[in-house]
Amino acid sequence: MKIASQELVAANLPTTTADLLAIPVLEDEAGGPLLSVLDKALGGVLERTMADEDIRGKRGQTLLVHTHGKISAAKVLLVGLGKKADVNEDGVRRYAGTVARRADGVRAKEIAVALPDSKVDATITLNAAAEGLALGLYRFNRYLTKDKQETVTAAATLLCGKDARRPQETLDKAAAVVKATCLARDLVNEPASTLTPGQLAGHAERAARELGLHYSEMGPKEMAKERMELLLAVSRASVEEPRVVRLEYTPKGPARKKIVLVGKGLTFDSGGLDLKTAEGMLEMKVDMSGAATVLGVMMSIAAHAPNVHVIGYMGCVENMIGGKAYKPGDIIKSRAGLTIEIGNTDAEGRLVLADVLSYAQERENPEVVIDLATLTGACMIALGPTTAGLFANNDELAKAISVAGDENGEEFWRMPLNDGLKELLKSPIADMKNVGNRYGGAITAALFLKEFIKDGVTWAHLDIAGPATSEKDRDYLAKGGTGFAVRTLTRYILAQG
Ligand code: BES
Ligand code: ZN
Ligand code: ZN
């Protein structure tokens, strides 16, 4: 969608041309200056309808009014934002998402959106609104042939505070983040048979070429040379070759920090011989969400060009069954040298990550490593479907990620890495098992990964099994892939440059 910005001047609202004009309503300022100007031009109809329908600016309340030619906009949409003091950055993003959905629902092609005056800085407000609008219009419709549900809303003018700095640059950067997030969503939503490891790598290669990121990949031969036996074991029953993708962003000037991102890219997780139930398997095309987020972050970083050296890895593999499948009870040597007894072939993500983490740390020698994975159902049991588990060996990194998350409406909750539970990963015949018992499943998975983190490396593990997808359309999220953590990690990395 095309987004432009303009300074918000209340007196100009009646002459603002649009198919729909959106106005924020604050609970404690229900008759604010924007509303009173419009209400006067509309002969009091806004006030009366608001009173009739008991609209007082509560969060999420909306009211659509036809203007019958009394002002230049054909329709006015009022959207409640709650109390002024409670409006934060993500409140603005949700407001814009709600506006986009309603506007598109009433087939408004061009819209004008007044942005709220709150404690949130005007530039941040503009950025969040631009993101919310475009993300709110996302839909995965490429396989619909009958009712294509094409987006109607094609252009928006954001009416923002006069203090917004470099508005065009702000809009361009928002557009880059949105594009990256929507590609991540598309990849998560794409069926597993049309998004194999090779195809996922292909998408990364095209995006890298377009944005000037350095791209390289490893196939089974290179993996064997690198002794990535855990990754290869997971992949063994699949007819699809695995890929490890490496994407590199190198800053023009001297780098302040070197950060490695590693994403779990299971394009399909059948569970392997420890086969999932039909219900459990149904959603498992989304098991490459971590890798999709890594690609999204790399795209968005390329567009922002911070002074940080960032390298993204995607471990792209399919976990299948068949005569060649790796088996429960197998003992496999990891790239790092530790032998692993396979207690469950469905705990495959940590095996793939272990080998990629070990390779990435040796090759890049980074200060910070962040991995992302739809790793455990247990994390969803612990935190619910919308919050990510955050594990870290460093308080500052944990704090920085969760602050960036709050600003972006992405919730991370810190979980403990209690060493006591390492006991559960002990094996009598190998250095370690790949599963614990049924308690603390998200923690034992994180403790398994921790064994592959080198001393001195600052590390965080994000278990995104829940928030990588949304069960329904919500604010600026659509049912299906969310592109979770693309925005948060972009913000975190920019703060390091
Ligand atoms: N990919 C799954 C985790 C998952 C579950 C992601 C639901 C998204 C939604 C992972 O590979 C897995 O199967 N984990 C097992 C681990 C167990 C065997 C120790 C699980 O969570 O049940
Ligand atoms: Zn699994
Ligand atoms: Zn998995």
PDB file of C-alpha atoms in Angstrom, residues 204-401:
ATOM      1  CA  ALA A 204      16.432 -16.415   1.122  1.00  0.00           C
ATOM      2  CA  GLU A 205      18.772 -16.232  -1.857  1.00  0.00           C
ATOM      3  CA  ARG A 206      16.369 -14.041  -3.869  1.00  0.00           C
ATOM      4  CA  ALA A 207      15.757 -11.699  -0.955  1.00  0.00           C
ATOM      5  CA  ALA A 208      19.496 -11.460  -0.291  1.00  0.00           C
ATOM      6  CA  ARG A 209      20.243 -10.629  -3.904  1.00  0.00           C
ATOM      7  CA  GLU A 210      17.594  -7.907  -3.940  1.00  0.00           C
ATOM      8  CA  LEU A 211      18.877  -6.291  -0.737  1.00  0.00           C
ATOM      9  CA  GLY A 212      22.621  -6.705  -1.156  1.00  0.00           C
ATOM     10  CA  LEU A 213      23.121  -9.267   1.618  1.00  0.00           C
ATOM     11  CA  HIS A 214      25.881 -11.830   1.112  1.00  0.00           C
ATOM     12  CA  TYR A 215      24.344 -15.274   0.582  1.00  0.00           C
ATOM     13  CA  SER A 216      25.840 -18.739   0.821  1.00  0.00           C
ATOM     14  CA  GLU A 217      24.467 -22.185   1.540  1.00  0.00           C
ATOM     15  CA  MET A 218      25.646 -25.626   2.558  1.00  0.00           C
ATOM     16  CA  GLY A 219      24.175 -28.857   1.189  1.00  0.00           C
ATOM     17  CA  PRO A 220      24.587 -32.437   2.495  1.00  0.00           C
ATOM     18  CA  LYS A 221      28.157 -32.776   1.194  1.00  0.00           C
ATOM     19  CA  GLU A 222      29.430 -29.701   3.005  1.00  0.00           C
ATOM     20  CA  MET A 223      27.483 -30.718   6.089  1.00  0.00           C
ATOM     21  CA  ALA A 224      29.108 -34.150   6.081  1.00  0.00           C
ATOM     22  CA  LYS A 225      32.511 -32.517   5.745  1.00  0.00           C
ATOM     23  CA  GLU A 226      31.626 -30.342   8.742  1.00  0.00           C
ATOM     24  CA  ARG A 227      30.511 -33.424  10.720  1.00  0.00           C
ATOM     25  CA  MET A 228      26.980 -32.085  11.234  1.00  0.00           C
ATOM     26  CA  GLU A 229      25.769 -35.588  12.066  1.00  0.00           C
ATOM     27  CA  LEU A 230      22.845 -34.479  14.241  1.00  0.00           C
ATOM     28  CA  LEU A 231      21.375 -32.312  11.500  1.00  0.00           C
ATOM     29  CA  LEU A 232      21.967 -35.022   8.901  1.00  0.00           C
ATOM     30  CA  ALA A 233      20.316 -37.651  11.119  1.00  0.00           C
ATOM     31  CA  VAL A 234      17.138 -35.578  11.388  1.00  0.00           C
ATOM     32  CA  SER A 235      17.135 -35.116   7.613  1.00  0.00           C
ATOM     33  CA  ARG A 236      17.918 -38.719   6.697  1.00  0.00           C
ATOM     34  CA  ALA A 237      14.418 -40.061   5.939  1.00  0.00           C
ATOM     35  CA  SER A 238      13.481 -37.060   3.838  1.00  0.00           C
ATOM     36  CA  VAL A 239      13.734 -37.040   0.052  1.00  0.00           C
ATOM     37  CA  GLU A 240      14.451 -33.306   0.316  1.00  0.00           C
ATOM     38  CA  GLU A 241      18.082 -32.271   0.751  1.00  0.00           C
ATOM     39  CA  PRO A 242      18.797 -30.134   3.813  1.00  0.00           C
ATOM     40  CA  ARG A 243      20.290 -26.649   3.526  1.00  0.00           C
ATOM     41  CA  VAL A 244      22.106 -24.428   5.956  1.00  0.00           C
ATOM     42  CA  VAL A 245      21.706 -20.862   4.747  1.00  0.00           C
ATOM     43  CA  ARG A 246      24.107 -18.087   5.751  1.00  0.00           C
ATOM     44  CA  LEU A 247      23.144 -14.433   5.238  1.00  0.00           C
ATOM     45  CA  GLU A 248      25.587 -11.672   6.039  1.00  0.00           C
ATOM     46  CA  TYR A 249      25.088  -7.965   6.518  1.00  0.00           C
ATOM     47  CA  THR A 250      28.376  -6.044   6.742  1.00  0.00           C
ATOM     48  CA  PRO A 251      28.180  -2.373   7.746  1.00  0.00           C
ATOM     49  CA  LYS A 252      29.995   0.270   5.687  1.00  0.00           C
ATOM     50  CA  GLY A 253      31.765   1.749   8.688  1.00  0.00           C
ATOM     51  CA  PRO A 254      33.429  -0.047  11.620  1.00  0.00           C
ATOM     52  CA  ALA A 255      31.085  -2.496  13.356  1.00  0.00           C
ATOM     53  CA  ARG A 256      30.127  -1.856  16.982  1.00  0.00           C
ATOM     54  CA  LYS A 257      29.185  -5.468  17.579  1.00  0.00           C
ATOM     55  CA  LYS A 258      29.010  -8.844  15.857  1.00  0.00           C
ATOM     56  CA  ILE A 259      25.708 -10.650  16.244  1.00  0.00           C
ATOM     57  CA  VAL A 260      24.748 -14.105  14.991  1.00  0.00           C
ATOM     58  CA  LEU A 261      21.126 -15.177  14.579  1.00  0.00           C
ATOM     59  CA  VAL A 262      20.198 -18.856  14.186  1.00  0.00           C
ATOM     60  CA  GLY A 263      16.724 -20.022  13.181  1.00  0.00           C
ATOM     61  CA  LYS A 264      15.098 -23.455  13.305  1.00  0.00           C
ATOM     62  CA  GLY A 265      13.930 -24.166   9.765  1.00  0.00           C
ATOM     63  CA  LEU A 266      12.019 -27.465   9.953  1.00  0.00           C
ATOM     64  CA  THR A 267       9.930 -27.100   6.794  1.00  0.00           C
ATOM     65  CA  PHE A 268       7.894 -30.029   8.098  1.00  0.00           C
ATOM     66  CA  ASP A 269       8.046 -31.914  11.389  1.00  0.00           C
ATOM     67  CA  SER A 270       6.219 -35.246  11.218  1.00  0.00           C
ATOM     68  CA  GLY A 271       7.876 -36.163  14.512  1.00  0.00           C
ATOM     69  CA  GLY A 272       9.976 -38.836  12.791  1.00  0.00           C
ATOM     70  CA  LEU A 273       9.546 -42.437  14.014  1.00  0.00           C
ATOM     71  CA  ASP A 274       8.186 -40.980  17.266  1.00  0.00           C
ATOM     72  CA  LEU A 275       5.383 -39.915  14.966  1.00  0.00           C
ATOM     73  CA  LYS A 276       3.100 -37.059  15.928  1.00  0.00           C
ATOM     74  CA  THR A 277      -0.662 -37.540  16.148  1.00  0.00           C
ATOM     75  CA  ALA A 278      -2.719 -36.370  13.154  1.00  0.00           C
ATOM     76  CA  GLU A 279      -3.781 -33.319  15.127  1.00  0.00           C
ATOM     77  CA  GLY A 280      -0.237 -32.530  16.247  1.00  0.00           C
ATOM     78  CA  MET A 281       1.149 -32.893  12.731  1.00  0.00           C
ATOM     79  CA  LEU A 282      -1.467 -30.723  11.051  1.00  0.00           C
ATOM     80  CA  GLU A 283       0.248 -27.464  11.980  1.00  0.00           C
ATOM     81  CA  MET A 284       3.820 -28.583  11.466  1.00  0.00           C
ATOM     82  CA  LYS A 285       4.478 -26.629   8.276  1.00  0.00           C
ATOM     83  CA  VAL A 286       5.066 -23.717  10.669  1.00  0.00           C
ATOM     84  CA  ASP A 287       8.115 -25.364  12.234  1.00  0.00           C
ATOM     85  CA  MET A 288      10.388 -23.211  10.067  1.00  0.00           C
ATOM     86  CA  SER A 289       9.180 -19.982  11.706  1.00  0.00           C
ATOM     87  CA  GLY A 290      12.496 -19.338  13.463  1.00  0.00           C
ATOM     88  CA  ALA A 291      14.323 -19.444  10.126  1.00  0.00           C
ATOM     89  CA  ALA A 292      11.660 -17.224   8.511  1.00  0.00           C
ATOM     90  CA  THR A 293      12.160 -14.659  11.271  1.00  0.00           C
ATOM     91  CA  VAL A 294      15.937 -14.752  10.794  1.00  0.00           C
ATOM     92  CA  LEU A 295      15.427 -14.025   7.085  1.00  0.00           C
ATOM     93  CA  GLY A 296      12.989 -11.219   7.935  1.00  0.00           C
ATOM     94  CA  VAL A 297      15.393  -9.615  10.407  1.00  0.00           C
ATOM     95  CA  MET A 298      18.264  -9.784   7.916  1.00  0.00           C
ATOM     96  CA  MET A 299      16.111  -8.110   5.236  1.00  0.00           C
ATOM     97  CA  SER A 300      15.032  -5.401   7.586  1.00  0.00           C
ATOM     98  CA  ILE A 301      18.604  -4.822   8.840  1.00  0.00           C
ATOM     99  CA  ALA A 302      19.825  -4.475   5.246  1.00  0.00           C
ATOM    100  CA  ALA A 303      17.327  -1.649   4.769  1.00  0.00           C
ATOM    101  CA  HIS A 304      18.246   0.139   8.028  1.00  0.00           C
ATOM    102  CA  ALA A 305      22.025  -0.219   7.573  1.00  0.00           C
ATOM    103  CA  PRO A 306      23.177  -0.001  11.229  1.00  0.00           C
ATOM    104  CA  ASN A 307      26.839  -0.175  12.301  1.00  0.00           C
ATOM    105  CA  VAL A 308      26.483  -3.752  13.468  1.00  0.00           C
ATOM    106  CA  HIS A 309      27.840  -6.853  11.777  1.00  0.00           C
ATOM    107  CA  VAL A 310      24.962  -9.350  11.577  1.00  0.00           C
ATOM    108  CA  ILE A 311      25.063 -12.902  10.274  1.00  0.00           C
ATOM    109  CA  GLY A 312      21.902 -14.977  10.009  1.00  0.00           C
ATOM    110  CA  TYR A 313      21.791 -18.782   9.813  1.00  0.00           C
ATOM    111  CA  MET A 314      18.797 -20.856   8.797  1.00  0.00           C
ATOM    112  CA  GLY A 315      18.856 -24.603   9.503  1.00  0.00           C
ATOM    113  CA  CYS A 316      16.488 -25.911   6.815  1.00  0.00           C
ATOM    114  CA  VAL A 317      15.541 -29.584   7.210  1.00  0.00           C
ATOM    115  CA  GLU A 318      12.524 -31.894   6.946  1.00  0.00           C
ATOM    116  CA  ASN A 319      11.831 -34.472   9.698  1.00  0.00           C
ATOM    117  CA  MET A 320      10.196 -37.523   8.080  1.00  0.00           C
ATOM    118  CA  ILE A 321       9.710 -41.265   8.465  1.00  0.00           C
ATOM    119  CA  GLY A 322      10.959 -44.114   6.295  1.00  0.00           C
ATOM    120  CA  GLY A 323      13.492 -46.905   6.092  1.00  0.00           C
ATOM    121  CA  LYS A 324      16.405 -44.533   6.462  1.00  0.00           C
ATOM    122  CA  ALA A 325      14.945 -42.652   9.412  1.00  0.00           C
ATOM    123  CA  TYR A 326      17.064 -42.068  12.500  1.00  0.00           C
ATOM    124  CA  LYS A 327      15.767 -44.144  15.358  1.00  0.00           C
ATOM    125  CA  PRO A 328      14.922 -43.790  19.020  1.00  0.00           C
ATOM    126  CA  GLY A 329      17.914 -45.151  20.908  1.00  0.00           C
ATOM    127  CA  ASP A 330      20.452 -44.127  18.236  1.00  0.00           C
ATOM    128  CA  ILE A 331      23.614 -42.489  19.482  1.00  0.00           C
ATOM    129  CA  ILE A 332      24.910 -39.713  17.270  1.00  0.00           C
ATOM    130  CA  LYS A 333      27.999 -37.548  17.543  1.00  0.00           C
ATOM    131  CA  SER A 334      27.335 -33.821  17.360  1.00  0.00           C
ATOM    132  CA  ARG A 335      29.593 -31.493  15.380  1.00  0.00           C
ATOM    133  CA  ALA A 336      30.890 -30.171  18.696  1.00  0.00           C
ATOM    134  CA  GLY A 337      31.952 -33.684  19.727  1.00  0.00           C
ATOM    135  CA  LEU A 338      29.331 -34.572  22.364  1.00  0.00           C
ATOM    136  CA  THR A 339      27.535 -37.865  21.756  1.00  0.00           C
ATOM    137  CA  ILE A 340      23.744 -37.721  21.946  1.00  0.00           C
ATOM    138  CA  GLU A 341      21.362 -40.554  22.724  1.00  0.00           C
ATOM    139  CA  ILE A 342      18.103 -40.035  20.842  1.00  0.00           C
ATOM    140  CA  GLY A 343      15.312 -40.361  23.395  1.00  0.00           C
ATOM    141  CA  ASN A 344      12.705 -38.994  21.004  1.00  0.00           C
ATOM    142  CA  THR A 345      12.982 -38.254  17.288  1.00  0.00           C
ATOM    143  CA  ASP A 346      10.377 -35.492  17.685  1.00  0.00           C
ATOM    144  CA  ALA A 347      12.851 -33.424  19.700  1.00  0.00           C
ATOM    145  CA  GLU A 348      14.630 -32.701  16.403  1.00  0.00           C
ATOM    146  CA  GLY A 349      14.848 -28.909  16.485  1.00  0.00           C
ATOM    147  CA  ARG A 350      17.484 -28.865  19.219  1.00  0.00           C
ATOM    148  CA  LEU A 351      19.579 -31.370  17.224  1.00  0.00           C
ATOM    149  CA  VAL A 352      19.570 -29.185  14.129  1.00  0.00           C
ATOM    150  CA  LEU A 353      20.245 -26.053  16.177  1.00  0.00           C
ATOM    151  CA  ALA A 354      23.107 -27.710  18.095  1.00  0.00           C
ATOM    152  CA  ASP A 355      25.099 -28.366  14.921  1.00  0.00           C
ATOM    153  CA  VAL A 356      24.330 -24.989  13.347  1.00  0.00           C
ATOM    154  CA  LEU A 357      25.132 -23.138  16.595  1.00  0.00           C
ATOM    155  CA  SER A 358      28.460 -24.911  16.890  1.00  0.00           C
ATOM    156  CA  TYR A 359      29.383 -24.183  13.256  1.00  0.00           C
ATOM    157  CA  ALA A 360      28.261 -20.539  13.423  1.00  0.00           C
ATOM    158  CA  GLN A 361      30.196 -19.763  16.607  1.00  0.00           C
ATOM    159  CA  GLU A 362      33.382 -21.330  15.281  1.00  0.00           C
ATOM    160  CA  ARG A 363      33.166 -19.604  11.920  1.00  0.00           C
ATOM    161  CA  GLU A 364      32.000 -16.146  13.030  1.00  0.00           C
ATOM    162  CA  ASN A 365      33.397 -15.776  16.529  1.00  0.00           C
ATOM    163  CA  PRO A 366      30.474 -13.488  17.521  1.00  0.00           C
ATOM    164  CA  GLU A 367      29.911 -11.601  20.751  1.00  0.00           C
ATOM    165  CA  VAL A 368      26.175 -12.279  20.761  1.00  0.00           C
ATOM    166  CA  VAL A 369      24.184 -15.300  19.570  1.00  0.00           C
ATOM    167  CA  ILE A 370      20.389 -15.324  19.456  1.00  0.00           C
ATOM    168  CA  ASP A 371      18.519 -18.430  18.349  1.00  0.00           C
ATOM    169  CA  LEU A 372      14.835 -18.627  17.504  1.00  0.00           C
ATOM    170  CA  ALA A 373      12.788 -21.788  17.307  1.00  0.00           C
ATOM    171  CA  THR A 374       9.312 -23.238  17.495  1.00  0.00           C
ATOM    172  CA  LEU A 375      11.023 -25.611  19.873  1.00  0.00           C
ATOM    173  CA  THR A 376       8.564 -27.012  22.402  1.00  0.00           C
ATOM    174  CA  GLY A 377       4.849 -27.488  22.978  1.00  0.00           C
ATOM    175  CA  ALA A 378       5.810 -27.233  26.659  1.00  0.00           C
ATOM    176  CA  CYS A 379       6.604 -23.535  26.213  1.00  0.00           C
ATOM    177  CA  MET A 380       3.022 -22.944  25.041  1.00  0.00           C
ATOM    178  CA  ILE A 381       1.709 -24.919  28.007  1.00  0.00           C
ATOM    179  CA  ALA A 382       3.783 -22.696  30.318  1.00  0.00           C
ATOM    180  CA  LEU A 383       3.155 -19.255  28.761  1.00  0.00           C
ATOM    181  CA  GLY A 384       0.073 -19.550  26.586  1.00  0.00           C
ATOM    182  CA  PRO A 385      -0.139 -19.082  22.837  1.00  0.00           C
ATOM    183  CA  THR A 386       0.991 -15.451  22.468  1.00  0.00           C
ATOM    184  CA  THR A 387       4.107 -15.166  24.653  1.00  0.00           C
ATOM    185  CA  ALA A 388       7.593 -16.336  23.722  1.00  0.00           C
ATOM    186  CA  GLY A 389       9.914 -18.034  26.187  1.00  0.00           C
ATOM    187  CA  LEU A 390      13.146 -16.090  26.636  1.00  0.00           C
ATOM    188  CA  PHE A 391      16.219 -17.869  27.983  1.00  0.00           C
ATOM    189  CA  ALA A 392      19.519 -16.048  28.340  1.00  0.00           C
ATOM    190  CA  ASN A 393      22.909 -16.377  29.995  1.00  0.00           C
ATOM    191  CA  ASN A 394      23.094 -12.594  30.331  1.00  0.00           C
ATOM    192  CA  ASP A 395      20.687 -10.223  32.142  1.00  0.00           C
ATOM    193  CA  GLU A 396      21.441  -7.217  29.942  1.00  0.00           C
ATOM    194  CA  LEU A 397      20.627  -9.098  26.735  1.00  0.00           C
ATOM    195  CA  ALA A 398      17.435 -10.535  28.245  1.00  0.00           C
ATOM    196  CA  LYS A 399      16.337  -7.085  29.338  1.00  0.00           C
ATOM    197  CA  ALA A 400      17.145  -5.468  25.981  1.00  0.00           C
ATOM    198  CA  ILE A 401      15.119  -8.078  24.075  1.00  0.00           C
TER     199      ILE A 401
END
